[in-house]
PDB file of N, CA and C in Angstrom:
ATOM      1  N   UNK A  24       0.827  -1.198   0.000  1.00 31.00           N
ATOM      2  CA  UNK A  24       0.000   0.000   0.000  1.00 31.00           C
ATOM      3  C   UNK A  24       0.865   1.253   0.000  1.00 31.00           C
ATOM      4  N   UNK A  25       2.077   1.244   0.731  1.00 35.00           N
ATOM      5  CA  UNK A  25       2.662   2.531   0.770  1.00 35.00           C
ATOM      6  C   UNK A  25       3.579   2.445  -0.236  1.00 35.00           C
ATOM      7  N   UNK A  26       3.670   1.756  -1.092  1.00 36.00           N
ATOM      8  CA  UNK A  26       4.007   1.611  -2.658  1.00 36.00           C
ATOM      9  C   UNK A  26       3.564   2.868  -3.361  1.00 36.00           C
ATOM     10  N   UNK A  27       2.034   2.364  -3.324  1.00 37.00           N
ATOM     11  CA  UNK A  27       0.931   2.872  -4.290  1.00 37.00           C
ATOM     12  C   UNK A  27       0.898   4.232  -3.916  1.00 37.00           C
ATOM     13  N   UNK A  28       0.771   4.424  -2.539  1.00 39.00           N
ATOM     14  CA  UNK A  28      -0.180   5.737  -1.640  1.00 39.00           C
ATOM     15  C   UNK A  28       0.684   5.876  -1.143  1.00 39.00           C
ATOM     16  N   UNK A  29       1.455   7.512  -0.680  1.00 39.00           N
ATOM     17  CA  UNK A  29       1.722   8.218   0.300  1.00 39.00           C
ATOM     18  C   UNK A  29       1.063   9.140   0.764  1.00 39.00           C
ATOM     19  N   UNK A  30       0.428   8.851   1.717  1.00 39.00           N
ATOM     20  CA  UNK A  30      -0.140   9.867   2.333  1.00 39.00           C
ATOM     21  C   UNK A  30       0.649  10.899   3.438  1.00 39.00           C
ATOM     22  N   UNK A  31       0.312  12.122   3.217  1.00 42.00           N
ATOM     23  CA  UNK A  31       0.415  13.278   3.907  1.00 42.00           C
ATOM     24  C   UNK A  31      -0.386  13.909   4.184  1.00 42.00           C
ATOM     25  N   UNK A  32      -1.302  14.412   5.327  1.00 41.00           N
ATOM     26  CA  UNK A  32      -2.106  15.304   5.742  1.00 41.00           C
ATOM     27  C   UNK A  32      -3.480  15.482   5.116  1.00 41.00           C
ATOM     28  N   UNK A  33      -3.629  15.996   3.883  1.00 47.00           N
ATOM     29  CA  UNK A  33      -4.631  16.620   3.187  1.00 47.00           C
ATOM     30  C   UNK A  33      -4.450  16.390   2.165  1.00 47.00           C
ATOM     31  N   UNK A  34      -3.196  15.370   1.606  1.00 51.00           N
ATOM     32  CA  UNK A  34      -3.006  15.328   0.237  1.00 51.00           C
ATOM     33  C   UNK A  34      -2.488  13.615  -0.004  1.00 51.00           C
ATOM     34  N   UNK A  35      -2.918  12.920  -0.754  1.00 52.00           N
ATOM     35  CA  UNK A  35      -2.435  11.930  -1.112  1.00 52.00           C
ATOM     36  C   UNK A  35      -1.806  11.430  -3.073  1.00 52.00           C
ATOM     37  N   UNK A  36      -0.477  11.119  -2.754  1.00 49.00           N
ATOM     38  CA  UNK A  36       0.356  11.227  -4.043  1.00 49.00           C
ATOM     39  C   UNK A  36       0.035   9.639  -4.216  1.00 49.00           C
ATOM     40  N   UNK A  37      -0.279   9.539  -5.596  1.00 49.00           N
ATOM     41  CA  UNK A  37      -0.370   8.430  -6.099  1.00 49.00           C
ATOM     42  C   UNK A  37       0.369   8.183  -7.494  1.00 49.00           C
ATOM     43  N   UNK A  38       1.455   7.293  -7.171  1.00 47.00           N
ATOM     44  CA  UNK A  38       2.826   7.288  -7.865  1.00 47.00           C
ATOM     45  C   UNK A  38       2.221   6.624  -9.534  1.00 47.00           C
ATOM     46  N   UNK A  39       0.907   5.810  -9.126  1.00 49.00           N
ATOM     47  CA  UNK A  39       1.010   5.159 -10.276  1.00 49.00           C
ATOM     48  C   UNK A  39       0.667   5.798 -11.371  1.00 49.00           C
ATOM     49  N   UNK A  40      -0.085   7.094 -10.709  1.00 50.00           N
ATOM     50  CA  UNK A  40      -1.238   7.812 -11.922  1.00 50.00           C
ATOM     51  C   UNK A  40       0.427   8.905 -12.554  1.00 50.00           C
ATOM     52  N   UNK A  41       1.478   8.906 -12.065  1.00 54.00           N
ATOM     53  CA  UNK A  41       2.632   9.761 -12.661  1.00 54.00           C
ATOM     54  C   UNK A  41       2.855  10.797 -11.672  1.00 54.00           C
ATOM     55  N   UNK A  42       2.934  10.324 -10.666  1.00 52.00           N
ATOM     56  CA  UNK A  42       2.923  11.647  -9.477  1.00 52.00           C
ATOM     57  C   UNK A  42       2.176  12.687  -9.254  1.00 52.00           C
ATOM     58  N   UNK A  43       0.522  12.535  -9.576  1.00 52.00           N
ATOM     59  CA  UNK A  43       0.118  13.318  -9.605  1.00 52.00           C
ATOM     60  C   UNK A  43      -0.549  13.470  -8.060  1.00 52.00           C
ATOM     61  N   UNK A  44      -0.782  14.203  -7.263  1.00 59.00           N
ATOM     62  CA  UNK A  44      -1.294  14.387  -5.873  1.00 59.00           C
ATOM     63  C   UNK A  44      -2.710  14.811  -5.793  1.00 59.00           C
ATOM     64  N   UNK A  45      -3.032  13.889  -5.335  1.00 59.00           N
ATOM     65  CA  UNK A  45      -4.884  14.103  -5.273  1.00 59.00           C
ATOM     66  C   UNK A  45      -5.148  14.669  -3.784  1.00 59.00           C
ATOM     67  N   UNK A  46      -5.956  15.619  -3.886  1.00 82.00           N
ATOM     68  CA  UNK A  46      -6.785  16.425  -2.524  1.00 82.00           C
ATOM     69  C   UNK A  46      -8.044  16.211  -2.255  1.00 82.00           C
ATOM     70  N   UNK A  47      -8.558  15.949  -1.167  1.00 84.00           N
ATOM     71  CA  UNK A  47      -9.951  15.473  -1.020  1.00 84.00           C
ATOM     72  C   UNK A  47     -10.195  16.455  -0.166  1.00 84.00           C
ATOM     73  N   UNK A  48     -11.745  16.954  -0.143  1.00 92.00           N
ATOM     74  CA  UNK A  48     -12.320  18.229   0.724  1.00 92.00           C
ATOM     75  C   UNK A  48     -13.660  17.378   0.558  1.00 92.00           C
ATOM     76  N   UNK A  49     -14.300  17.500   2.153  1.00 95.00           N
ATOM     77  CA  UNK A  49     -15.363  16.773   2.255  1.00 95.00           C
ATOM     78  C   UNK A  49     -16.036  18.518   2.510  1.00 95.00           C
ATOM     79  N   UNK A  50     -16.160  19.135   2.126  1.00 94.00           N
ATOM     80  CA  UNK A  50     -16.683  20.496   2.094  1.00 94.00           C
ATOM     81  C   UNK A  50     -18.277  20.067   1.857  1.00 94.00           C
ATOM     82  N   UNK A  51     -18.388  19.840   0.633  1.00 96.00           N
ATOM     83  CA  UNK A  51     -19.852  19.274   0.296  1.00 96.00           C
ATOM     84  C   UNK A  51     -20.671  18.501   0.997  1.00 96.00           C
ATOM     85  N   UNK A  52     -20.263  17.348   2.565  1.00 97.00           N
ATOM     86  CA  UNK A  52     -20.575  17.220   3.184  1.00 97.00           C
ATOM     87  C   UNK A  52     -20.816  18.155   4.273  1.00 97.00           C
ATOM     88  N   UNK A  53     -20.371  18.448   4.594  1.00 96.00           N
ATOM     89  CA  UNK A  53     -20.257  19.646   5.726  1.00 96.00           C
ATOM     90  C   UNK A  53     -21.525  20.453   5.222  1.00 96.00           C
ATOM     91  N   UNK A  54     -21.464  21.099   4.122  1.00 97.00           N
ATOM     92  CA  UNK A  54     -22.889  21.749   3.670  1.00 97.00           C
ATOM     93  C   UNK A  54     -23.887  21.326   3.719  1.00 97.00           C
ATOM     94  N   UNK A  55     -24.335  19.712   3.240  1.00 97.00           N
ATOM     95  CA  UNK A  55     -24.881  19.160   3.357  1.00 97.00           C
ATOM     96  C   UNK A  55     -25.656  18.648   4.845  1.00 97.00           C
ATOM     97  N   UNK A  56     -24.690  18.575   5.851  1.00 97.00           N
ATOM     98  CA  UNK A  56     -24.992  18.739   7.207  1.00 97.00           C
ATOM     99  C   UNK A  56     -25.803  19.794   7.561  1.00 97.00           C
ATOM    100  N   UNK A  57     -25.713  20.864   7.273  1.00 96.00           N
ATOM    101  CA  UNK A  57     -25.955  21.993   7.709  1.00 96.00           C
ATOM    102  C   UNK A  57     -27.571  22.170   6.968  1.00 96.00           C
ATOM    103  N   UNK A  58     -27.682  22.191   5.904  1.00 96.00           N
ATOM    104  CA  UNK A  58     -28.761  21.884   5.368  1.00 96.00           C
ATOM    105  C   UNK A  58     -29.912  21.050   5.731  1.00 96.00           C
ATOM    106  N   UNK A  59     -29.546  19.801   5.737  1.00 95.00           N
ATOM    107  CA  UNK A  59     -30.404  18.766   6.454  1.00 95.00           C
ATOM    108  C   UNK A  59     -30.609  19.126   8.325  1.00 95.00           C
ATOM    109  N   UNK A  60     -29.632  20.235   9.087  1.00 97.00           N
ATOM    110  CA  UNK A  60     -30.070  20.634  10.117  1.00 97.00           C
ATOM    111  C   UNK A  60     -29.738  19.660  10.941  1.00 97.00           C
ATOM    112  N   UNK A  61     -27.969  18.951  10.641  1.00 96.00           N
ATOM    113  CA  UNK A  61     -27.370  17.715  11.840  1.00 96.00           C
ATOM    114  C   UNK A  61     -25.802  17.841  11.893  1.00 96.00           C
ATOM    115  N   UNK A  62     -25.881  17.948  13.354  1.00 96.00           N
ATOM    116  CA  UNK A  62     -24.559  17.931  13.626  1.00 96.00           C
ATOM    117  C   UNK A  62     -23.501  17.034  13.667  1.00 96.00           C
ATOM    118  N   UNK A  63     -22.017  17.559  13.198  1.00 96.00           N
ATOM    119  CA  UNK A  63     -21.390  16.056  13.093  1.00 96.00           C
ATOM    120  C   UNK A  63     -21.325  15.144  14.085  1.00 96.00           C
ATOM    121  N   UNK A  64     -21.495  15.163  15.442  1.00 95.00           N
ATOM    122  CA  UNK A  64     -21.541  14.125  16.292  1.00 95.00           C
ATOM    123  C   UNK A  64     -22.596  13.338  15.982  1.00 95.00           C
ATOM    124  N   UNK A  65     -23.790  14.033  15.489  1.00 97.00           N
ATOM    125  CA  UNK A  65     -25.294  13.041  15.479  1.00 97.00           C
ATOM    126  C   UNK A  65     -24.626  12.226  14.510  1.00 97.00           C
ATOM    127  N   UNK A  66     -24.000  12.423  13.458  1.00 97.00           N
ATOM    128  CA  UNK A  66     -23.917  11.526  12.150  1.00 97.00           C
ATOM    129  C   UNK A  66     -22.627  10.495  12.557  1.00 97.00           C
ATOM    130  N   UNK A  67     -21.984  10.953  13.330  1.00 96.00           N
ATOM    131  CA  UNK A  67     -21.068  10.199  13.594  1.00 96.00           C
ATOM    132  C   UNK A  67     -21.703   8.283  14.534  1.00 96.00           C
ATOM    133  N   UNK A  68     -22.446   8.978  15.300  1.00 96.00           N
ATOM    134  CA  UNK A  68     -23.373   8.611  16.481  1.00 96.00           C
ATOM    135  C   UNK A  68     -23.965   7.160  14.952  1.00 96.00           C
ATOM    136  N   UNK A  69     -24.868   8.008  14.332  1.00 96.00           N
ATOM    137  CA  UNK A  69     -26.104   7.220  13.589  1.00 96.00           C
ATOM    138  C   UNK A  69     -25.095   6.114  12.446  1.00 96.00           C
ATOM    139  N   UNK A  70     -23.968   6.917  12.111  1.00 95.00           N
ATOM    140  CA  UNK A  70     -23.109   5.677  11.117  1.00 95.00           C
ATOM    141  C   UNK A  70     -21.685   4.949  11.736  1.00 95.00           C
ATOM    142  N   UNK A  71     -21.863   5.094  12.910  1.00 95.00           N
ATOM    143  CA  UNK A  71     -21.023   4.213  13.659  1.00 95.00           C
ATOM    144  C   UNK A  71     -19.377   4.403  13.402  1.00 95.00           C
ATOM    145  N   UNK A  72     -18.777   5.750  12.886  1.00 94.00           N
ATOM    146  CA  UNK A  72     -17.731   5.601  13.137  1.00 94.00           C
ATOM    147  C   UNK A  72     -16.921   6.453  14.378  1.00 94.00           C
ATOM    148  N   UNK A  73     -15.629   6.143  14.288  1.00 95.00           N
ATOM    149  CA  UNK A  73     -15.114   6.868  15.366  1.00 95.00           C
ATOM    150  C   UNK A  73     -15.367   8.191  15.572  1.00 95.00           C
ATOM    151  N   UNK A  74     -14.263   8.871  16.553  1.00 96.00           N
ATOM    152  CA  UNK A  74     -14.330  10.212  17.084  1.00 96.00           C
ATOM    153  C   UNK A  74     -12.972  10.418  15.860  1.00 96.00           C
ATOM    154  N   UNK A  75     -11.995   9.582  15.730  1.00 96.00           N
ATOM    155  CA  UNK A  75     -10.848   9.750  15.160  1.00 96.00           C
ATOM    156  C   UNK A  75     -10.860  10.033  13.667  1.00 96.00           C
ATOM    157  N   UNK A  76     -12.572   9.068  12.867  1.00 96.00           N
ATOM    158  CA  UNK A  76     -12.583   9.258  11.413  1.00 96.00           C
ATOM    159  C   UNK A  76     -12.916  10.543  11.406  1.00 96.00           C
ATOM    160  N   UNK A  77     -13.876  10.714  12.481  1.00 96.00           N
ATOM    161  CA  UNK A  77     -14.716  12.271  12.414  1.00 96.00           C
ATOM    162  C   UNK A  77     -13.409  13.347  12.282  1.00 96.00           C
ATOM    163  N   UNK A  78     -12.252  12.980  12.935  1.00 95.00           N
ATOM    164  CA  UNK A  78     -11.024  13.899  12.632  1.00 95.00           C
ATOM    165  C   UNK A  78     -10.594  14.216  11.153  1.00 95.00           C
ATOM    166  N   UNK A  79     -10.273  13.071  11.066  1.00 94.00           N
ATOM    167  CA  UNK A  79      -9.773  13.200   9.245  1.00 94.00           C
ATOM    168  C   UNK A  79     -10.855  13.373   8.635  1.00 94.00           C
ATOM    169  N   UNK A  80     -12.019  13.065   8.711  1.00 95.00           N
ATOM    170  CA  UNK A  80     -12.968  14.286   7.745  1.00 95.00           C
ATOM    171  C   UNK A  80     -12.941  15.581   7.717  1.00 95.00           C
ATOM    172  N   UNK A  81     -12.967  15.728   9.053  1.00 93.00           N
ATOM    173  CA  UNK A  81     -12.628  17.788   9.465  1.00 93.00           C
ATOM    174  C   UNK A  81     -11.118  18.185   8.625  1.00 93.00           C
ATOM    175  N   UNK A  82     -10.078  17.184   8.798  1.00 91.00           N
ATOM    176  CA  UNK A  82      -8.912  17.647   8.480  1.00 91.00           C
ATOM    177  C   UNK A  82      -8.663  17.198   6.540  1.00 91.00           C
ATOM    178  N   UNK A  83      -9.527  16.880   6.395  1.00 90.00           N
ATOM    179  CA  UNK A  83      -9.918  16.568   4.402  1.00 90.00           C
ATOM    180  C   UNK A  83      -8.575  15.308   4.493  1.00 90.00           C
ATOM    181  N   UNK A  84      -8.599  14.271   5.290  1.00 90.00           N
ATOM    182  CA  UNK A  84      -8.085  13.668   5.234  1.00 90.00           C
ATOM    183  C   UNK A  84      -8.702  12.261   4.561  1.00 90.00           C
ATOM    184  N   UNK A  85      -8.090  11.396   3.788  1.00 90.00           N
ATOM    185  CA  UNK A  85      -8.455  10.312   3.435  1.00 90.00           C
ATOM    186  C   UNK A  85      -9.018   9.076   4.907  1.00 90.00           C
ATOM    187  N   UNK A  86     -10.558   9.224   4.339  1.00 93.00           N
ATOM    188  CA  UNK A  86     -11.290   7.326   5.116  1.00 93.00           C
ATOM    189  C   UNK A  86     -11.509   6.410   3.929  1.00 93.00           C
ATOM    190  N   UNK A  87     -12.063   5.310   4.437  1.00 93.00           N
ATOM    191  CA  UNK A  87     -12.173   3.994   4.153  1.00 93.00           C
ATOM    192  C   UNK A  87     -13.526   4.564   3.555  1.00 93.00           C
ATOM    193  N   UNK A  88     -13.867   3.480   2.090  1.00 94.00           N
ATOM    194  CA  UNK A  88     -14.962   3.504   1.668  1.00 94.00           C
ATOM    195  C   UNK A  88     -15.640   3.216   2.396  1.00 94.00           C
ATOM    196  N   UNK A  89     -15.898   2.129   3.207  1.00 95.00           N
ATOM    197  CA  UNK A  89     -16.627   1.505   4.322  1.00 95.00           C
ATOM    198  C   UNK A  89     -17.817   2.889   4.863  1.00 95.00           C
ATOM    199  N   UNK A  90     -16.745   4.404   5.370  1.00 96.00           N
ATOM    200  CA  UNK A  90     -17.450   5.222   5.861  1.00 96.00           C
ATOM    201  C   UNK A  90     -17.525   5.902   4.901  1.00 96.00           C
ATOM    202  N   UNK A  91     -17.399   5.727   3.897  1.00 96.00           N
ATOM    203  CA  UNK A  91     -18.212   6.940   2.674  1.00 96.00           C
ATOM    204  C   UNK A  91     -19.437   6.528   2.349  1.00 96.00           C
ATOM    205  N   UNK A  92     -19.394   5.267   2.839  1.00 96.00           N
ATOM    206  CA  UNK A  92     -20.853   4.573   2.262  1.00 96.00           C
ATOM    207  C   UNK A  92     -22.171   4.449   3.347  1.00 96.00           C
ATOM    208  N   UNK A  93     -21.381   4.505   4.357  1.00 96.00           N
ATOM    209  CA  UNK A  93     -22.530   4.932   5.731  1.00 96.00           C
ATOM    210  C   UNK A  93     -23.060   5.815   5.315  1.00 96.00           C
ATOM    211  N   UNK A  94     -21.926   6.893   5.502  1.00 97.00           N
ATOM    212  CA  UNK A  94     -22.585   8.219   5.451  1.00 97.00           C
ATOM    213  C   UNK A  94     -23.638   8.537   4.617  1.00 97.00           C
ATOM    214  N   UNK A  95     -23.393   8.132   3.240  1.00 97.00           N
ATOM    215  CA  UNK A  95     -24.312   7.789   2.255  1.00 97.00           C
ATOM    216  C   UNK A  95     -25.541   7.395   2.704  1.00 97.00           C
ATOM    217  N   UNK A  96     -25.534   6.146   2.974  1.00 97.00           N
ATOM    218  CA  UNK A  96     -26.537   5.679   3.975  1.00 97.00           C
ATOM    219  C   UNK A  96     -27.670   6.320   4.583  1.00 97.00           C
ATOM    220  N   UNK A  97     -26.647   6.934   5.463  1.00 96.00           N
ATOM    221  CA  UNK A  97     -27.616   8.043   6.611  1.00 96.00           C
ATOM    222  C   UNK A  97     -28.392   9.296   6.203  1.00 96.00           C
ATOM    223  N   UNK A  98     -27.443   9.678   5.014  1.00 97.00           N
ATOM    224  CA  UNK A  98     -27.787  11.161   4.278  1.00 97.00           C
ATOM    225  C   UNK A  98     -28.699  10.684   3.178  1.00 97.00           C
ATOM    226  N   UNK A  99     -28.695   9.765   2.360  1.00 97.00           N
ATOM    227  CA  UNK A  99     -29.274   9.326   1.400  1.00 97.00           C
ATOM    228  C   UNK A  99     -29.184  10.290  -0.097  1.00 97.00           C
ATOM    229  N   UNK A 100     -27.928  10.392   0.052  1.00 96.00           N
ATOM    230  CA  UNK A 100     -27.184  10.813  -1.064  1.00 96.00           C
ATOM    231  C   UNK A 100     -26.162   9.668  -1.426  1.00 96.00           C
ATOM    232  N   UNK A 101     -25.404  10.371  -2.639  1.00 96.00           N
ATOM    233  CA  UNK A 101     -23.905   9.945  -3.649  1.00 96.00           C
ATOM    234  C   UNK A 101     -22.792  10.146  -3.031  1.00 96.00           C
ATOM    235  N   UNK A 102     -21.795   9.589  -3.158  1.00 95.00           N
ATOM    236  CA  UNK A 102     -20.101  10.359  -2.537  1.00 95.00           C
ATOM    237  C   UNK A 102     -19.991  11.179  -2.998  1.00 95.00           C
ATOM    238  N   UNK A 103     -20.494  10.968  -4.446  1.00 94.00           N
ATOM    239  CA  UNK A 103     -20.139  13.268  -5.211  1.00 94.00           C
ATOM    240  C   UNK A 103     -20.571  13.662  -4.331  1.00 94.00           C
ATOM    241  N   UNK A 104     -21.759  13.574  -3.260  1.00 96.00           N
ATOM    242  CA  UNK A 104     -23.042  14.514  -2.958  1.00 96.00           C
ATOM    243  C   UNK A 104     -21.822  15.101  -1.724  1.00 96.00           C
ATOM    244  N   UNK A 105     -21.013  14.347  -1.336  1.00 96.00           N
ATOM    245  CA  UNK A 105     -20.212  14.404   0.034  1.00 96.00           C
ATOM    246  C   UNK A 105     -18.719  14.561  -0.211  1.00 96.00           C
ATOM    247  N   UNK A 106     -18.163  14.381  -1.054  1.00 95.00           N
ATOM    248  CA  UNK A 106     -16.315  14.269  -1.420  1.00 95.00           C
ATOM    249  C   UNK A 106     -16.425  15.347  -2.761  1.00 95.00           C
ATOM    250  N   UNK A 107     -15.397  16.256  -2.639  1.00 93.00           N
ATOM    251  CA  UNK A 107     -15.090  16.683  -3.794  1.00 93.00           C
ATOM    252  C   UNK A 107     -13.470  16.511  -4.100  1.00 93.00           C
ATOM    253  N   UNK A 108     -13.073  16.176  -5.592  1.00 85.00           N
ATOM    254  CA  UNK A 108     -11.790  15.546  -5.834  1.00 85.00           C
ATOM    255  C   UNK A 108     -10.800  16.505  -6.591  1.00 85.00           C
ATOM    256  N   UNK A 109      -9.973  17.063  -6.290  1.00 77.00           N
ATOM    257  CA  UNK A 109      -8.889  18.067  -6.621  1.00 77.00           C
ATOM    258  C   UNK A 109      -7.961  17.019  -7.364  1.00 77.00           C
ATOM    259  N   UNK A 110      -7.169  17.110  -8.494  1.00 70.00           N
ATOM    260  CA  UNK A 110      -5.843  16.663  -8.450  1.00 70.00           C
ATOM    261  C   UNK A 110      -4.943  17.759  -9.212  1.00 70.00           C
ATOM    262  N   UNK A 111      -3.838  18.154  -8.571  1.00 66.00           N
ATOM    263  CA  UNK A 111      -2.775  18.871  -8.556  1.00 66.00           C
ATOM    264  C   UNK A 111      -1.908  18.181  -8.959  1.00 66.00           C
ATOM    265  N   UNK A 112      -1.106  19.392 -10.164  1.00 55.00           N
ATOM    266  CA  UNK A 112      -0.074  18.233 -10.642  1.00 55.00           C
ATOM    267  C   UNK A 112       1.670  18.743 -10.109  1.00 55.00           C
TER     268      UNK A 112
END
């Protein structure tokens, strides 16, 4: 895996695509929260993940599909509806 992926912070370089560094901003979630009128603990609470994933979402850090798909779940939206995808070259 740390072949493929290096991760750093807010940005993950993926050697295979030619070094190009992909950025993830869960921004569109966050709006989406706010809209529907729920706070991130409730959602955290209702899709069962940690206090720690709830971190790296705040910090646009890379999770596990596993919790992109809860969330989904709970919101009853798309991952577009929740991830937006930057890549920087």
């Amino acid at each position: 895996f740390k072949k493929i992926f290096g991760i750093s912070n807010k940005k993950c370089y993926n050697a295979n695509k030619g070094g190009v560094v992909v950025s993830l901003s869960y921004a569109p979630l966050w709006k989406l929260l706010i809209d529907r009128d729920m706070k991130k603990t409730e959602l955290r609470k209702k899709a069962g993940f940690s206090t720690v994933t709830l971190a790296k979402l705040g910090k646009n850090e890379p999770v596990s599909l596993s919790v992109i798909e809860e969330i989904c779940k709970i919101l009853d939206c798309q991952p577009g509806d929740i991830v937006e995808y930057k890549a920087e070259e």
